[in-house]
Short mmCIF file of C-alpha atoms in Angstrom, two decimals:
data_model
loop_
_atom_site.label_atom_id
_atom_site.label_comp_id
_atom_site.label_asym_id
_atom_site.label_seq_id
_atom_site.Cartn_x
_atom_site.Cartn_y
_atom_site.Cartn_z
CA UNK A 1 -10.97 8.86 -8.21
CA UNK A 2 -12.58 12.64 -7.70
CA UNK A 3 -16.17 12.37 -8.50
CA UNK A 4 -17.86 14.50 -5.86
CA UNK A 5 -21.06 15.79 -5.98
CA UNK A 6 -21.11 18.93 -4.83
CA UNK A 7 -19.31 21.95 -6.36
CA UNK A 8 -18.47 25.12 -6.10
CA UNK A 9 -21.74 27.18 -6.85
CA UNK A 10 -20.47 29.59 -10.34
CA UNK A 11 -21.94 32.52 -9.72
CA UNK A 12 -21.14 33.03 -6.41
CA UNK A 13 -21.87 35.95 -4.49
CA UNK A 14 -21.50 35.46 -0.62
CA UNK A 15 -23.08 38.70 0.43
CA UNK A 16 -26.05 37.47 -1.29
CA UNK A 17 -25.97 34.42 -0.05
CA UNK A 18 -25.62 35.58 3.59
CA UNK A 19 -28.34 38.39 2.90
CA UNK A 20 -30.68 35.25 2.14
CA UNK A 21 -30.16 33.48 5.16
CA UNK A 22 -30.46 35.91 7.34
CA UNK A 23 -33.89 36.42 5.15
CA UNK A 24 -35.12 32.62 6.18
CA UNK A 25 -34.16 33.40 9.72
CA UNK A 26 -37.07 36.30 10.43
CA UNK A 27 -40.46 35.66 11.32
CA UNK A 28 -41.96 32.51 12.67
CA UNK A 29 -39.80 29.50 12.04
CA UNK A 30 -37.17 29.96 9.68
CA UNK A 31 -37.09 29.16 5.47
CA UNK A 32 -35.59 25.59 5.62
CA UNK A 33 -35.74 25.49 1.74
CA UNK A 34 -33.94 28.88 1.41
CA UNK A 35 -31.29 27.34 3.80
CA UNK A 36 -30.95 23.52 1.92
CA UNK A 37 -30.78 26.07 -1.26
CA UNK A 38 -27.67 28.31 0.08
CA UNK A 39 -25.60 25.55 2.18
CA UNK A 40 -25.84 22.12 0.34
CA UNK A 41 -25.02 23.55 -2.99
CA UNK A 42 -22.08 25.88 -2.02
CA UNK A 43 -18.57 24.10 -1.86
CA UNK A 44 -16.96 24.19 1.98
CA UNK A 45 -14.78 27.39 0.92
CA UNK A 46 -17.77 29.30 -0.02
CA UNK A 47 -19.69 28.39 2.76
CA UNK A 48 -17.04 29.27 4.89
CA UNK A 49 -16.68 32.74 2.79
CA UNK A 50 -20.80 33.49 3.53
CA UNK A 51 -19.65 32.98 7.19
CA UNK A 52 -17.11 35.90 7.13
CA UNK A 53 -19.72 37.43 5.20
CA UNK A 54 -22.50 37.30 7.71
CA UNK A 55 -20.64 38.51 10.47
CA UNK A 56 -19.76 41.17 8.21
CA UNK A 57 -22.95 42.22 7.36
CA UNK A 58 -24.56 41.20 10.77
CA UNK A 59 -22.39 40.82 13.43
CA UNK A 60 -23.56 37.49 14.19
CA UNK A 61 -22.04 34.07 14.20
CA UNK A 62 -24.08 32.23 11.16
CA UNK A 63 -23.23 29.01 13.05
CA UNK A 64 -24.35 29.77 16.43
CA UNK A 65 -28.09 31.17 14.23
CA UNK A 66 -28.33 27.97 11.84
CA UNK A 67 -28.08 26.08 15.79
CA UNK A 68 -30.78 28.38 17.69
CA UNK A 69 -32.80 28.12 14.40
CA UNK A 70 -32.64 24.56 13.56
CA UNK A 71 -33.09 20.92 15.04
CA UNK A 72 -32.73 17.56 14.89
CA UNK A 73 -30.94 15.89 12.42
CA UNK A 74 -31.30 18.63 10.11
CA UNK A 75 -29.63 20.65 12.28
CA UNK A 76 -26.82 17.93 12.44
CA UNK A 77 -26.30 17.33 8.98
CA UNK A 78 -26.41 22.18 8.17
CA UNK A 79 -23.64 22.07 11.17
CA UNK A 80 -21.94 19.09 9.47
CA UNK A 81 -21.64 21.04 6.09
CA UNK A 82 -20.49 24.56 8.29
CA UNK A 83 -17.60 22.23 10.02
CA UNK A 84 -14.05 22.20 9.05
CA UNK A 85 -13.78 19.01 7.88
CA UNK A 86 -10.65 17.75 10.10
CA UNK A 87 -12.86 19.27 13.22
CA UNK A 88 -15.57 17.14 11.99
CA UNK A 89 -14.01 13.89 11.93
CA UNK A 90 -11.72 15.08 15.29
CA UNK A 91 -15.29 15.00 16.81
CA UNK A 92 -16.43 11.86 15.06
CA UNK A 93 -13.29 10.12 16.78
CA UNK A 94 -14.15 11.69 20.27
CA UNK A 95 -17.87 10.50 20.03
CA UNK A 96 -16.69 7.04 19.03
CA UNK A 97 -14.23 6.64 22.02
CA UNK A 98 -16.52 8.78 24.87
CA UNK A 99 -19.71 6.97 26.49
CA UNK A 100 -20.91 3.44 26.90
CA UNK A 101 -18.77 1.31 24.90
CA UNK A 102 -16.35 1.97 21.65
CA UNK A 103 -17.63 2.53 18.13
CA UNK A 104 -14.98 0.63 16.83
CA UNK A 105 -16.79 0.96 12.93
CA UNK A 106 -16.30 4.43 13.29
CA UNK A 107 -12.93 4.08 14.53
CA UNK A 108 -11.46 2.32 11.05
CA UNK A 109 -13.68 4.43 8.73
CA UNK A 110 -11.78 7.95 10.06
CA UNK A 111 -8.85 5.90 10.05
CA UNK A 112 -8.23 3.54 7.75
CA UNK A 113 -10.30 6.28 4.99
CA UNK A 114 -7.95 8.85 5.27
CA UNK A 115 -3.92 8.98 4.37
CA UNK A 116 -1.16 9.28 6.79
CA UNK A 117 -1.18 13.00 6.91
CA UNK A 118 -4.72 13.62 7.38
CA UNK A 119 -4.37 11.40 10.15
CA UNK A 120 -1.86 13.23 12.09
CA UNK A 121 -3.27 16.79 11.19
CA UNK A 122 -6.65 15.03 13.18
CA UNK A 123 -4.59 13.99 15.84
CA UNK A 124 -3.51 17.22 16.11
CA UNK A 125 -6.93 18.93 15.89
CA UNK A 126 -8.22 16.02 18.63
CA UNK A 127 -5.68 16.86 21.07
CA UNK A 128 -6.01 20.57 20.41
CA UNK A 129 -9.91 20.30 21.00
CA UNK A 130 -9.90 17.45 24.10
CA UNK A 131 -6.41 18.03 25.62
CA UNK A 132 -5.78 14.58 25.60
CA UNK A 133 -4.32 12.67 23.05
CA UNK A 134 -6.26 10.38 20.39
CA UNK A 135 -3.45 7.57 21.26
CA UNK A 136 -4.37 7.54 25.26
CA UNK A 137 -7.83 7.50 24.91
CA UNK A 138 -7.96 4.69 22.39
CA UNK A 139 -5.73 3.04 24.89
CA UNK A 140 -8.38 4.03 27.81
CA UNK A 141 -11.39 2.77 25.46
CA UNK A 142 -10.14 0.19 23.75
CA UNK A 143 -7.79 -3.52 24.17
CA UNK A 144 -5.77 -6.28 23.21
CA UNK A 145 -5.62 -6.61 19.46
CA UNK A 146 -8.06 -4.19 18.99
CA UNK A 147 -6.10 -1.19 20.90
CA UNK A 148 -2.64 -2.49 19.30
CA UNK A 149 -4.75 -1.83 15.86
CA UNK A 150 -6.11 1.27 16.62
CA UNK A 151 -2.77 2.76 17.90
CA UNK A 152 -1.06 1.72 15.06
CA UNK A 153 -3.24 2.85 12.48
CA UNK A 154 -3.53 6.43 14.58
CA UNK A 155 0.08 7.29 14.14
CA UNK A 156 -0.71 7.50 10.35
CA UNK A 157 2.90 5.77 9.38
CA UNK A 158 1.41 3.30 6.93
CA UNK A 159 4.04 2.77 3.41
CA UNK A 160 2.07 5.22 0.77
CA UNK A 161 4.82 4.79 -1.97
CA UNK A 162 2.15 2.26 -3.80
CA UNK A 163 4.87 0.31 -5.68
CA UNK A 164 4.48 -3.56 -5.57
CA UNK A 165 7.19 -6.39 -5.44
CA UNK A 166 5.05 -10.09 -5.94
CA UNK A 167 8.46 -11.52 -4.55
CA UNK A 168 7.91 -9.84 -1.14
CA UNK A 169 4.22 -10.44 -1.16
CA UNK A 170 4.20 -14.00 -1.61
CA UNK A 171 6.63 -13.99 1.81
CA UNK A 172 4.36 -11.77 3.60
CA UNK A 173 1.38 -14.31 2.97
CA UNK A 174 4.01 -17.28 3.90
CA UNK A 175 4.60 -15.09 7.56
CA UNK A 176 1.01 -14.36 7.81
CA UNK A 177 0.35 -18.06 6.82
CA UNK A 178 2.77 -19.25 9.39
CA UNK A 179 1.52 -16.22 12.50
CA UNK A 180 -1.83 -17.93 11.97
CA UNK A 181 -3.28 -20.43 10.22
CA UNK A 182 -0.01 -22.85 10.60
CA UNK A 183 0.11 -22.65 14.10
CA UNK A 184 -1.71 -23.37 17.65
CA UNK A 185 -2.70 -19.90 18.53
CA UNK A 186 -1.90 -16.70 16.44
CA UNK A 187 0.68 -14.32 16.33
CA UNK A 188 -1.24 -11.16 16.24
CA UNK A 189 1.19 -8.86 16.21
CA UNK A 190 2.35 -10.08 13.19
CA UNK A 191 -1.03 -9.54 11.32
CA UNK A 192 -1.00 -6.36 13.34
CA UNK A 193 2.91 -4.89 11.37
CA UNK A 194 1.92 -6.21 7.85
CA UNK A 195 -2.05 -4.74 7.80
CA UNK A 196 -0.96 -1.16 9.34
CA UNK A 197 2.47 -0.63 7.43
CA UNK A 198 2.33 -2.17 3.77
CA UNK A 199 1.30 -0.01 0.99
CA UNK A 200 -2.32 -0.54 -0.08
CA UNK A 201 -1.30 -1.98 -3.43
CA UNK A 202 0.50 -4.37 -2.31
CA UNK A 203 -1.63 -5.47 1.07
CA UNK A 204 -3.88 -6.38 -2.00
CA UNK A 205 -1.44 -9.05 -3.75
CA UNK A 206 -0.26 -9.99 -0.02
CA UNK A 207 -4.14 -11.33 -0.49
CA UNK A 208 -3.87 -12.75 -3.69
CA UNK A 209 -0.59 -14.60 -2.81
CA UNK A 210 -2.21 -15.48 0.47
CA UNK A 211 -5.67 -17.10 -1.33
CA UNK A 212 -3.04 -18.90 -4.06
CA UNK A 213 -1.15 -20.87 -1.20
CA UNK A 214 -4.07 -21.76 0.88
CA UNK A 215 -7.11 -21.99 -1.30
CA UNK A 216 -9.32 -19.73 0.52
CA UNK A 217 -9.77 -15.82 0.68
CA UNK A 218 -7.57 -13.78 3.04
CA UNK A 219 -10.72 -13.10 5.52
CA UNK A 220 -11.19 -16.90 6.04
CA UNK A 221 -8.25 -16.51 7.81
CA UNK A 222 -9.11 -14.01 9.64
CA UNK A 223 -12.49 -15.36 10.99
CA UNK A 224 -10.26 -18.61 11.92
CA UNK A 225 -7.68 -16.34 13.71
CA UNK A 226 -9.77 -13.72 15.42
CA UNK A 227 -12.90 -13.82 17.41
CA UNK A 228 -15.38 -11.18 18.36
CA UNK A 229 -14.30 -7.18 18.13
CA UNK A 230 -11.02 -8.09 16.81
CA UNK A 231 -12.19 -10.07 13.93
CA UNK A 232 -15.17 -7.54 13.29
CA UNK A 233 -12.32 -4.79 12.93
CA UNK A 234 -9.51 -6.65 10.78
CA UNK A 235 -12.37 -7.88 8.74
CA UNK A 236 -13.69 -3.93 8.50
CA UNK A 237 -10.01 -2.75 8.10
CA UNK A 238 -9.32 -5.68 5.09
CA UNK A 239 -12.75 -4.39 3.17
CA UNK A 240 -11.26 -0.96 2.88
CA UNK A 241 -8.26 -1.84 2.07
CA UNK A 242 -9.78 -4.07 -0.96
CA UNK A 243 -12.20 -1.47 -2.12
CA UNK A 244 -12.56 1.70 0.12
CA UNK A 245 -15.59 2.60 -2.72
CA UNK A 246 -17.30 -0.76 -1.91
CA UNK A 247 -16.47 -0.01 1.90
CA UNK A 248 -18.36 3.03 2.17
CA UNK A 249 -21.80 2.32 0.28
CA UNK A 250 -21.85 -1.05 2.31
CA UNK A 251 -21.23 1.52 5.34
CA UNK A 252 -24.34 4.07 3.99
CA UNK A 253 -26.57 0.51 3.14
CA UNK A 254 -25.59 -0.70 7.11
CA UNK A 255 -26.53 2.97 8.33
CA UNK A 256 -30.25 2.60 6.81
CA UNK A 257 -30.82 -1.44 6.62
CA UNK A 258 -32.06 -1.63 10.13
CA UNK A 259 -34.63 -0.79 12.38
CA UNK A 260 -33.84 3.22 13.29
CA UNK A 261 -31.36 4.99 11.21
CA UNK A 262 -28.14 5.15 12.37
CA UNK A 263 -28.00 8.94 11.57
CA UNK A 264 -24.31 9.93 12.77
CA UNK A 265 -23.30 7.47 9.79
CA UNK A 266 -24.97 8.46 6.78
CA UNK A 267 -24.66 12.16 7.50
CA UNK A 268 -20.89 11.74 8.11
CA UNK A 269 -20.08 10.30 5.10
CA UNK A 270 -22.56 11.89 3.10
CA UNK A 271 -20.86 15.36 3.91
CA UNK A 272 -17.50 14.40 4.33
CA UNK A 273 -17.36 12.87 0.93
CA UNK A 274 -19.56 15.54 -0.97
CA UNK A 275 -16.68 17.03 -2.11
CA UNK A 276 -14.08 13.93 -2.85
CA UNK A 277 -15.96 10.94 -4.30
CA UNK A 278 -19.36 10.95 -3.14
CA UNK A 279 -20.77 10.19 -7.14
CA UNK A 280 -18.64 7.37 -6.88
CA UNK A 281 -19.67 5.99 -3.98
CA UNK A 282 -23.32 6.34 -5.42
CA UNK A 283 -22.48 4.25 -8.41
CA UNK A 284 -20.96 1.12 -6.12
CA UNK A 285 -24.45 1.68 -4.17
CA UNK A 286 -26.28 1.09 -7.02
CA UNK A 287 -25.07 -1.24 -8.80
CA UNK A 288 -24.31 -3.31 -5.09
CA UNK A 289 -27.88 -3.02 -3.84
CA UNK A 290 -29.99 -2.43 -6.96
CA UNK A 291 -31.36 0.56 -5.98
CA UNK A 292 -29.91 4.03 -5.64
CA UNK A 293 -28.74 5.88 -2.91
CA UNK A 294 -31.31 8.62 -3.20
CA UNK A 295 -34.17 6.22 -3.14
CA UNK A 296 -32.88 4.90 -0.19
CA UNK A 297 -32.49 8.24 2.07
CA UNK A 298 -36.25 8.86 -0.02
CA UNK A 299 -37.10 5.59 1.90
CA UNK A 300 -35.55 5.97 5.49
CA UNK A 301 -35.00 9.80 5.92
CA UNK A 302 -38.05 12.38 5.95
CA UNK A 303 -38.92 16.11 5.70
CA UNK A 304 -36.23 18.99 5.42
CA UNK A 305 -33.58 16.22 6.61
CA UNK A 306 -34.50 14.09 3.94
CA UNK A 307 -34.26 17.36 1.50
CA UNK A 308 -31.03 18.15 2.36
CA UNK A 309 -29.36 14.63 2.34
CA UNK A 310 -31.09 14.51 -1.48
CA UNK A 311 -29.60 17.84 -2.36
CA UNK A 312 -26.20 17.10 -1.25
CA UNK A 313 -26.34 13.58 -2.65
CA UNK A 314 -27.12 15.36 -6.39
#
């Protein structure tokens, strides 16, 4: 469902455009409302046009300015919107693997979000950026069910045909039924081959037929099966799956509903669904938490960070 909220700016005139930030740049300080008006309400093409533009015009790099001229997380969230958006989540994945410990909720957002090509075209872009390949350094990070998971889901292989068979469904809940639930122990490879390679659709009446022959939801299952990471991540993977809409505002809600922001979240997803479903994703907010997404970032965020979140947002 495409429901973004930003667009493509009609007029457009990226000589203009670059004429007026290089305008907020002078003096002491720099015109933070002239910037939020240029960047957060041009589409990624014409911001990326104003970029040719300003080295045109300038002979500067409008990147390398908006960094010596900004900070903090406005900073993060201008350079978010001046990214290529496969570069962005490249880095995402590197930041979630590097460091003390693995972001593993990161980890199934970039890839359980995006379809099998994207995938591999960010594998790509993560190998070309950190000569080493996303699969190693999941398995360097990462282990167990959790790495088996991640690898999987990485190679970006999962059916995307869509079509359903309740036949074939029905025995994929008896397997799963039988891997788990039936059995001392769990066969977690099996959960592994069935989550990672069926179709969306029909992962979601592999549920159904799963809740008809036991009585209880799919997750229950899970949380008997799996323990820890593992279980946080299936249960994670399962939710987008179900509802990738519901997935993400509960993501945006997690990224403000606790003490400190957890800033790396809500910008990423703000600005890497601007353009795809963000007004979407703002309904499911709203009608999940009773309060909108804007009053939220009003709530949690504050001065030209806060500005720019709420003009992207719409």
């Amino acid at each position: 469902m495409s429901n973004p909220t930003v667009l493509p700016a009609d007029p457009f005139d990226a000589a203009e455009d670059a004429k007026t930030l290089k305008k907020a740049f002078k003096g002491f300080g720099s015109d933070e409302k002239a910037i939020i008006g240029v960047i957060a309400k041009r589409s990624l093409e014409q911001r990326m046009e104003i970029v040719k533009e300003f080295k045109t015009l300038y002979g500067e790099d409008l990147l390398e300015e908006l960094k010596s001229e900004l900070r903090g997380n406005f900073e993060d969230v201008i350079v978010a919107l001046m990214t290529n958006p496969v570069d962005f989540q490249a880095k995402a994945l590197y930041k979630a693997l590097s460091g003390l410990g693995t972001d593993e909720d990161t980890l199934v957002e970039v890839l359980a979000i995006h379809d099998n090509e994207e995938v591999k075209v960010i594998s790509t872009v993560y190998e070309e950026l950190y000569e080493t390949s996303l699969e190693s350094d999941i398995k360097g990070d990462t282990s167990g069910t959790v790495k088996r998971l991640f690898v999987s889901l990485s190679v970006g292989g999962r059916d995307e045909s869509e079509h359903t068979n309740r036949e074939l469904a029905y025995k994929d809940a008896q397997t799963l039924l039988r891997a788990g639930e039936l059995i001392q122990g769990t066969d977690e490879s099996t959960f592994n081959a069935i989550l990672c390679q069926r179709n969306r659709s029909q992962l979601k009446l592999i549920f159904e037929e799963y809740e008809k022959l036991t009585g209880h939801e799919f997750e229950q299952a899970i949380k008997n099966e799996f323990s820890g990471t593992a279980k946080s991540t299936l249960l994670n993977l399962i939710h987008c799956i179900r509802d990738k809409y519901d997935y993400l505002a509960t993501r945006l809600h997690k990224s403000m509903d606790r003490l400190g922001t957890d800033d790396r979240t809500l910008i990423r997803i703000i600005v890497s669904r601007s353009e795809i479903d963000l007004g979407t994703i703002k309904q499911v907010f709203e009608s999940k938490y009773g309060k909108s997404l804007a009053d939220w970032i009003t709530d949690d965020t504050s001065g030209d960070y806060k500005r720019c979140l709420l003009e992207i947002v719409g």
